[in-house]
Short mmCIF file of C-alpha atoms in Angstrom, two decimals:
data_model
loop_
_atom_site.label_atom_id
_atom_site.label_comp_id
_atom_site.label_asym_id
_atom_site.label_seq_id
_atom_site.Cartn_x
_atom_site.Cartn_y
_atom_site.Cartn_z
CA UNK A 1265 54.19 16.52 38.73
CA UNK A 1266 54.57 12.89 38.40
CA UNK A 1267 52.52 10.72 40.99
CA UNK A 1268 54.81 8.35 43.90
CA UNK A 1269 54.18 4.90 42.66
CA UNK A 1270 54.24 2.45 45.76
CA UNK A 1271 53.36 -1.20 43.44
CA UNK A 1272 54.02 -4.50 45.69
CA UNK A 1273 54.37 -6.39 42.21
CA UNK A 1274 55.16 -10.19 43.46
CA UNK A 1275 57.69 -12.49 41.53
CA UNK A 1276 54.88 -14.93 40.36
CA UNK A 1277 56.27 -18.97 40.80
CA UNK A 1278 53.92 -20.19 38.38
CA UNK A 1279 52.35 -20.08 34.62
CA UNK A 1280 48.61 -20.19 35.48
CA UNK A 1281 46.73 -17.33 33.14
CA UNK A 1282 43.00 -16.61 32.78
CA UNK A 1283 41.60 -15.50 29.82
CA UNK A 1284 39.76 -11.80 29.87
CA UNK A 1285 38.68 -9.74 27.35
CA UNK A 1286 40.10 -7.94 24.67
CA UNK A 1287 38.90 -4.64 25.62
CA UNK A 1288 40.81 -1.35 24.04
CA UNK A 1289 41.84 1.64 25.45
CA UNK A 1290 41.48 4.80 23.24
CA UNK A 1291 43.77 7.62 24.61
CA UNK A 1292 44.02 10.88 22.25
CA UNK A 1293 45.93 13.64 23.73
CA UNK A 1294 46.37 17.65 22.88
CA UNK A 1295 48.52 19.97 24.57
CA UNK A 1296 50.91 23.31 24.12
CA UNK A 1297 54.32 21.55 25.07
CA UNK A 1298 54.08 18.22 23.08
CA UNK A 1299 56.48 19.33 20.71
CA UNK A 1300 56.93 17.59 16.63
CA UNK A 1301 58.52 14.16 16.91
CA UNK A 1302 58.33 14.22 20.65
CA UNK A 1303 58.22 10.51 21.47
CA UNK A 1304 55.90 9.26 24.12
CA UNK A 1305 55.87 6.13 26.41
CA UNK A 1306 52.90 4.80 27.92
CA UNK A 1307 54.16 1.91 30.74
CA UNK A 1308 52.60 -0.73 32.52
CA UNK A 1309 54.18 -1.63 35.74
CA UNK A 1310 52.19 -4.66 36.41
CA UNK A 1311 52.36 -6.67 33.23
CA UNK A 1312 55.80 -4.64 31.64
CA UNK A 1313 54.40 -3.88 28.60
CA UNK A 1314 55.47 -0.33 26.74
CA UNK A 1315 53.42 1.32 23.93
CA UNK A 1316 55.13 4.10 22.25
CA UNK A 1317 54.83 6.79 19.58
CA UNK A 1318 55.61 10.19 18.22
CA UNK A 1319 53.71 13.62 18.66
CA UNK A 1320 52.66 15.31 15.28
CA UNK A 1321 50.79 18.64 15.74
CA UNK A 1322 50.80 18.90 19.22
CA UNK A 1323 48.63 15.40 19.53
CA UNK A 1324 49.23 12.07 20.32
CA UNK A 1325 47.05 8.78 20.20
CA UNK A 1326 47.09 5.14 21.54
CA UNK A 1327 45.15 2.45 20.75
CA UNK A 1328 45.73 -0.88 22.21
CA UNK A 1329 44.46 -3.87 23.71
CA UNK A 1330 43.83 -3.70 27.53
CA UNK A 1331 44.17 -7.79 28.43
CA UNK A 1332 42.93 -8.13 31.83
CA UNK A 1333 40.94 -4.87 32.55
CA UNK A 1334 42.12 -1.47 34.27
CA UNK A 1335 45.62 -0.97 35.26
CA UNK A 1336 48.46 1.76 36.56
CA UNK A 1337 50.23 3.17 33.68
CA UNK A 1338 53.14 5.76 33.57
CA UNK A 1339 52.25 8.37 31.04
CA UNK A 1340 55.39 10.06 29.78
CA UNK A 1341 55.97 12.33 27.06
CA UNK A 1342 59.92 13.39 26.14
CA UNK A 1343 62.24 13.72 29.28
CA UNK A 1344 60.03 14.74 31.91
CA UNK A 1345 60.68 17.03 34.44
CA UNK A 1346 59.21 19.10 36.81
CA UNK A 1347 58.65 22.53 34.34
CA UNK A 1348 56.75 20.43 31.61
CA UNK A 1349 54.95 18.04 33.83
CA UNK A 1350 54.60 15.74 30.82
CA UNK A 1351 55.19 12.51 32.77
CA UNK A 1352 52.15 11.47 35.47
CA UNK A 1353 50.54 8.22 37.05
CA UNK A 1354 47.09 7.79 36.17
CA UNK A 1355 44.66 4.65 36.07
CA UNK A 1356 43.50 3.41 32.79
CA UNK A 1357 40.99 0.95 31.44
CA UNK A 1358 39.11 -0.28 28.32
CA UNK A 1359 37.11 3.12 26.77
CA UNK A 1360 37.98 6.53 26.00
CA UNK A 1361 40.00 8.89 27.46
CA UNK A 1362 40.95 12.72 25.86
CA UNK A 1363 43.64 15.19 27.28
CA UNK A 1364 43.58 18.24 26.44
CA UNK A 1365 43.50 22.12 27.47
CA UNK A 1366 46.50 25.14 27.55
CA UNK A 1367 47.66 24.19 31.03
CA UNK A 1368 50.84 22.69 31.43
CA UNK A 1369 51.69 19.07 31.92
CA UNK A 1370 49.12 15.99 32.16
CA UNK A 1371 48.13 16.59 35.96
CA UNK A 1372 46.95 20.45 35.22
CA UNK A 1373 44.97 19.37 31.79
CA UNK A 1374 41.24 18.66 31.05
CA UNK A 1375 40.34 15.07 31.42
CA UNK A 1376 37.40 13.55 29.63
CA UNK A 1377 36.20 10.67 28.61
CA UNK A 1378 34.10 7.45 30.05
CA UNK A 1379 33.03 6.68 33.46
CA UNK A 1380 36.53 5.60 34.59
CA UNK A 1381 37.58 9.49 33.58
CA UNK A 1382 35.39 10.66 35.47
CA UNK A 1383 36.01 8.91 38.62
CA UNK A 1384 40.01 9.53 38.13
CA UNK A 1385 39.35 13.06 38.12
CA UNK A 1386 36.83 12.71 40.99
CA UNK A 1387 39.56 10.77 42.66
CA UNK A 1388 42.32 12.86 41.89
CA UNK A 1389 40.74 16.13 43.98
CA UNK A 1390 39.38 14.47 46.62
CA UNK A 1391 42.38 12.08 47.52
CA UNK A 1392 44.88 15.46 47.70
CA UNK A 1393 44.45 15.70 50.88
CA UNK A 1394 45.32 12.04 51.83
CA UNK A 1395 48.42 11.58 49.40
CA UNK A 1396 49.58 15.39 50.83
CA UNK A 1397 49.90 13.63 54.37
CA UNK A 1398 51.47 10.48 53.04
CA UNK A 1399 54.04 12.63 51.86
CA UNK A 1400 54.57 14.41 54.51
CA UNK A 1401 54.46 11.35 56.58
CA UNK A 1402 57.06 9.84 55.08
CA UNK A 1403 59.29 13.36 54.85
CA UNK A 1404 59.24 12.71 58.60
CA UNK A 1405 61.24 9.66 58.55
CA UNK A 1406 64.25 11.71 58.09
CA UNK A 1407 64.27 13.40 61.25
CA UNK A 1408 63.06 10.41 63.28
CA UNK A 1409 65.56 8.84 62.17
CA UNK A 1410 68.22 11.49 63.55
CA UNK A 1411 66.20 12.10 66.74
CA UNK A 1412 66.70 8.04 66.91
CA UNK A 1413 70.02 7.97 66.64
CA UNK A 1414 70.87 10.79 69.10
CA UNK A 1415 68.58 9.17 71.50
CA UNK A 1416 65.78 12.32 71.87
CA UNK A 1417 63.11 10.67 73.10
CA UNK A 1418 60.79 13.64 73.69
CA UNK A 1419 61.46 14.54 70.38
CA UNK A 1420 61.17 10.91 68.87
CA UNK A 1421 57.51 11.17 71.07
CA UNK A 1422 56.75 14.07 69.09
CA UNK A 1423 57.39 13.13 65.73
CA UNK A 1424 55.81 10.09 65.78
CA UNK A 1425 53.20 11.52 67.37
CA UNK A 1426 53.00 13.70 64.11
CA UNK A 1427 53.48 10.92 61.77
CA UNK A 1428 50.50 8.64 62.98
CA UNK A 1429 48.50 12.03 63.31
CA UNK A 1430 49.13 12.37 58.97
CA UNK A 1431 48.85 8.31 58.20
CA UNK A 1432 45.56 8.45 60.43
CA UNK A 1433 44.08 11.54 58.28
CA UNK A 1434 44.92 9.55 54.89
CA UNK A 1435 43.40 6.14 55.70
CA UNK A 1436 40.77 7.70 57.15
CA UNK A 1437 40.49 9.55 53.79
CA UNK A 1438 41.54 6.46 51.35
CA UNK A 1439 38.82 4.29 53.28
CA UNK A 1440 35.87 6.64 52.70
CA UNK A 1441 36.47 6.77 48.83
CA UNK A 1442 36.83 3.37 48.84
CA UNK A 1443 34.16 2.78 51.02
CA UNK A 1444 31.64 5.01 48.00
CA UNK A 1445 33.48 3.31 45.18
CA UNK A 1446 33.77 0.08 45.54
CA UNK A 1447 33.02 -1.20 42.12
CA UNK A 1448 34.95 1.48 40.22
CA UNK A 1449 38.49 0.59 39.56
CA UNK A 1450 39.94 3.80 40.54
CA UNK A 1451 39.80 2.60 44.10
CA UNK A 1452 41.82 -0.05 43.49
CA UNK A 1453 44.89 2.31 42.41
CA UNK A 1454 44.01 4.10 45.71
CA UNK A 1455 44.80 0.78 47.89
CA UNK A 1456 47.77 0.24 45.93
CA UNK A 1457 48.95 3.22 45.20
CA UNK A 1458 48.16 5.60 47.85
CA UNK A 1459 47.08 3.20 50.83
CA UNK A 1460 49.43 0.04 50.02
CA UNK A 1461 52.16 0.78 52.76
CA UNK A 1462 49.91 1.90 55.64
CA UNK A 1463 47.23 -0.67 55.88
CA UNK A 1464 48.09 -3.83 57.34
CA UNK A 1465 47.66 -7.18 55.27
CA UNK A 1466 44.48 -8.04 56.55
CA UNK A 1467 42.96 -4.84 56.08
CA UNK A 1468 43.48 -4.81 52.22
CA UNK A 1469 42.42 -8.09 52.23
CA UNK A 1470 39.48 -7.11 53.34
CA UNK A 1471 38.49 -4.82 51.10
CA UNK A 1472 40.36 -6.74 47.47
CA UNK A 1473 37.49 -9.36 48.78
CA UNK A 1474 34.70 -6.56 49.10
CA UNK A 1475 35.69 -4.57 45.43
CA UNK A 1476 33.00 -5.61 42.67
CA UNK A 1477 32.75 -4.53 38.99
CA UNK A 1478 35.69 -3.09 37.74
CA UNK A 1479 36.88 -2.54 41.30
CA UNK A 1480 37.63 -6.39 41.02
CA UNK A 1481 38.18 -7.22 37.67
CA UNK A 1482 41.38 -5.23 36.95
CA UNK A 1483 44.99 -5.77 36.94
CA UNK A 1484 45.19 -3.66 39.92
CA UNK A 1485 43.31 -6.54 42.35
CA UNK A 1486 44.33 -9.33 40.58
CA UNK A 1487 47.76 -8.45 41.28
CA UNK A 1488 47.48 -7.52 44.96
CA UNK A 1489 45.73 -10.83 45.38
CA UNK A 1490 48.36 -12.85 44.00
CA UNK A 1491 51.15 -11.25 46.04
CA UNK A 1492 49.30 -11.49 49.62
CA UNK A 1493 47.95 -14.75 49.14
CA UNK A 1494 49.27 -16.25 46.08
CA UNK A 1495 45.97 -16.92 44.51
CA UNK A 1496 44.78 -14.23 41.72
CA UNK A 1497 40.95 -15.03 43.01
CA UNK A 1498 38.92 -13.57 45.50
CA UNK A 1499 38.02 -16.66 47.54
CA UNK A 1500 36.79 -15.45 51.49
CA UNK A 1501 33.13 -16.64 51.40
CA UNK A 1502 33.63 -18.81 48.32
CA UNK A 1503 33.27 -22.62 48.73
CA UNK A 1504 36.29 -24.78 48.10
CA UNK A 1505 37.00 -26.41 44.83
CA UNK A 1506 37.23 -29.89 45.75
CA UNK A 1507 40.42 -31.85 44.32
CA UNK A 1508 41.86 -35.45 44.65
CA UNK A 1509 45.38 -36.27 44.71
CA UNK A 1510 47.52 -39.29 45.24
CA UNK A 1511 49.48 -39.52 48.60
CA UNK A 1512 53.21 -40.88 49.75
CA UNK A 1513 51.49 -44.08 49.07
CA UNK A 1514 49.66 -43.17 45.75
CA UNK A 1515 46.42 -43.23 47.24
CA UNK A 1516 43.89 -41.14 45.68
CA UNK A 1517 42.89 -38.60 48.95
CA UNK A 1518 39.87 -35.92 48.39
CA UNK A 1519 39.11 -32.65 49.70
CA UNK A 1520 35.08 -33.86 50.49
CA UNK A 1521 37.16 -36.59 52.35
CA UNK A 1522 37.39 -34.22 55.28
CA UNK A 1523 34.13 -32.48 55.34
CA UNK A 1524 33.26 -31.48 58.86
CA UNK A 1525 36.60 -30.30 59.82
CA UNK A 1526 38.71 -27.10 59.75
CA UNK A 1527 41.06 -27.63 56.76
CA UNK A 1528 44.10 -25.76 55.76
CA UNK A 1529 44.97 -26.26 52.29
CA UNK A 1530 48.61 -25.61 52.29
CA UNK A 1531 50.45 -25.29 49.06
CA UNK A 1532 54.17 -26.10 48.64
CA UNK A 1533 57.07 -27.74 47.20
CA UNK A 1534 60.35 -28.87 48.57
CA UNK A 1535 62.46 -26.36 46.55
CA UNK A 1536 60.66 -23.65 48.01
CA UNK A 1537 62.57 -22.12 51.01
CA UNK A 1538 60.24 -19.29 52.19
CA UNK A 1539 57.31 -22.42 52.31
CA UNK A 1540 60.00 -24.31 54.22
CA UNK A 1541 60.42 -21.85 56.74
CA UNK A 1542 56.43 -21.65 57.60
CA UNK A 1543 56.40 -25.07 58.71
CA UNK A 1544 57.87 -24.97 62.45
CA UNK A 1545 54.64 -22.76 62.59
CA UNK A 1546 52.37 -25.28 61.04
CA UNK A 1547 53.30 -28.04 63.01
CA UNK A 1548 52.61 -26.03 65.64
CA UNK A 1549 49.07 -25.56 64.93
CA UNK A 1550 48.43 -28.77 64.34
CA UNK A 1551 49.85 -30.21 66.97
CA UNK A 1552 47.78 -27.72 69.62
CA UNK A 1553 44.42 -28.03 67.26
CA UNK A 1554 44.73 -31.73 65.73
CA UNK A 1555 42.16 -33.10 68.22
CA UNK A 1556 39.60 -30.29 67.75
CA UNK A 1557 38.21 -31.07 64.27
CA UNK A 1558 41.22 -28.91 62.70
CA UNK A 1559 43.91 -30.67 60.34
CA UNK A 1560 45.78 -29.76 57.30
CA UNK A 1561 46.59 -31.03 53.47
CA UNK A 1562 49.64 -29.80 52.06
CA UNK A 1563 49.53 -30.47 48.03
CA UNK A 1564 53.23 -29.95 46.85
CA UNK A 1565 54.55 -28.36 43.22
CA UNK A 1566 57.17 -31.12 42.95
CA UNK A 1567 57.88 -32.92 39.90
CA UNK A 1568 60.30 -35.22 41.83
CA UNK A 1569 58.99 -37.70 43.85
CA UNK A 1570 62.39 -38.63 46.04
CA UNK A 1571 63.33 -34.79 46.53
CA UNK A 1572 59.06 -34.29 47.50
CA UNK A 1573 59.29 -37.34 50.10
CA UNK A 1574 62.98 -36.69 51.49
CA UNK A 1575 61.12 -33.06 52.32
CA UNK A 1576 58.20 -34.07 54.19
CA UNK A 1577 60.87 -36.75 56.15
CA UNK A 1578 62.97 -33.80 57.14
CA UNK A 1579 60.46 -31.64 57.66
CA UNK A 1580 58.77 -34.47 59.78
CA UNK A 1581 55.42 -33.36 58.25
CA UNK A 1582 53.02 -35.54 60.15
CA UNK A 1583 49.39 -34.86 58.36
CA UNK A 1584 48.63 -35.51 54.66
CA UNK A 1585 50.98 -35.13 51.62
CA UNK A 1586 49.45 -35.27 48.48
CA UNK A 1587 51.00 -34.17 45.22
CA UNK A 1588 50.41 -34.98 41.42
CA UNK A 1589 53.60 -34.23 40.43
CA UNK A 1590 52.61 -31.80 37.56
CA UNK A 1591 55.15 -29.46 39.36
CA UNK A 1592 53.84 -25.72 38.78
CA UNK A 1593 50.70 -27.65 36.47
CA UNK A 1594 49.21 -29.16 39.53
CA UNK A 1595 45.65 -29.45 39.26
CA UNK A 1596 44.60 -28.42 42.75
CA UNK A 1597 46.86 -25.22 41.89
CA UNK A 1598 45.46 -24.80 38.98
CA UNK A 1599 41.86 -25.07 40.53
CA UNK A 1600 42.73 -22.59 43.30
CA UNK A 1601 44.74 -20.36 41.20
CA UNK A 1602 47.55 -20.67 42.68
CA UNK A 1603 49.89 -17.61 41.62
CA UNK A 1604 52.80 -18.20 44.45
CA UNK A 1605 53.80 -20.04 47.04
CA UNK A 1606 53.37 -20.81 49.87
CA UNK A 1607 49.76 -20.05 49.83
CA UNK A 1608 46.93 -21.48 51.85
CA UNK A 1609 43.49 -21.56 51.99
CA UNK A 1610 41.54 -21.90 55.70
CA UNK A 1611 38.20 -24.04 54.69
CA UNK A 1612 35.10 -24.74 57.57
CA UNK A 1613 33.20 -27.48 58.38
CA UNK A 1614 30.98 -26.73 55.32
CA UNK A 1615 33.21 -26.96 52.55
CA UNK A 1616 33.42 -22.69 52.48
CA UNK A 1617 36.66 -20.57 52.24
CA UNK A 1618 36.90 -18.39 55.71
CA UNK A 1619 40.54 -17.05 55.58
CA UNK A 1620 43.78 -17.03 52.99
CA UNK A 1621 47.25 -16.61 53.43
CA UNK A 1622 47.83 -17.59 57.00
CA UNK A 1623 51.43 -17.22 56.48
CA UNK A 1624 54.13 -16.45 58.79
CA UNK A 1625 55.18 -12.68 57.28
CA UNK A 1626 58.07 -10.85 58.34
CA UNK A 1627 58.22 -12.42 61.58
CA UNK A 1628 59.52 -15.89 61.65
CA UNK A 1629 58.35 -16.23 65.13
CA UNK A 1630 54.48 -15.17 64.80
CA UNK A 1631 52.26 -18.28 64.13
CA UNK A 1632 49.59 -17.24 62.14
CA UNK A 1633 47.69 -20.40 61.45
CA UNK A 1634 47.62 -21.08 64.99
CA UNK A 1635 46.40 -17.68 66.07
CA UNK A 1636 43.79 -17.41 63.61
CA UNK A 1637 42.43 -21.17 65.19
CA UNK A 1638 42.69 -19.67 68.45
CA UNK A 1639 40.05 -17.18 67.19
CA UNK A 1640 38.04 -19.84 65.02
CA UNK A 1641 37.64 -22.61 67.72
CA UNK A 1642 37.34 -20.10 70.80
#
């Protein structure tokens, strides 16, 4: 059966791109269900690129560059249905993989190849129960909705308890797998495709920052980081890049000018509605902690100085405001690999980044920065 996709792909605001190795994927397949001239698609839902080929002698192959490391792919031959099984979701990275055998469909075939293939087969076996638990938990939502509508509190309590238990089991299995495979690209797949909807943003960021090797250097991890933090890099624990930008009066101001303070570097723009929705939370945090060794430095991705200054005035922003008015080519944004805004970074008095993505999230009344500072400056 084709595995369920739980991708959380963000809309990229900026066109900042990295340079990655153009290593190749070599995929070959031979199965009895593959009929002559059947079209085969290989689609990457992260970069939106699709490759295609045709079946010859029950076989097909793909040889393609893998820009940016491993990724999730949809592999489909002909018109997919449950009976033929010729559609699947699979993790692929540069290297070789061969799909063969006499069993029906891709998921039951023999998979051989490089290390990532062995990791994929091992993960599929170990995480089968967890995926079943997630599906079962999702299926309970219909009954939970009906019980809620009827006001059946006993049934609702029982159903929610069942769902909680199923999710806890799946999370435990997923965390165990990832903890034991922090350098495997397959762990990035587990985090995104299996656990993305049942882990908090903080838990997801924790794993993204722990990943090493191929788990760190792949398209899934960069996509998730961009979605969660606005930046495509793992910043926690690293020293913050210094920058110099003009303030509203044209005076150059550097991050290093604030050394010895806790600094929230906040990337925004006057045209960014989500950014503006967070300003009340930032103003509340600034008012509460500005006399406790904390400040905010906002960097705008505006091009129009008049609109930038008008927005600062309208929002009544009292802290340092900077911009080189280069829009999405802002030098500081490039240094922090910002891919979308709002994006912010908490920097300690020694210049080290200790937190990212202090956002309002889905709760417009929340005070994320304020809560974080309460913990940091307790």
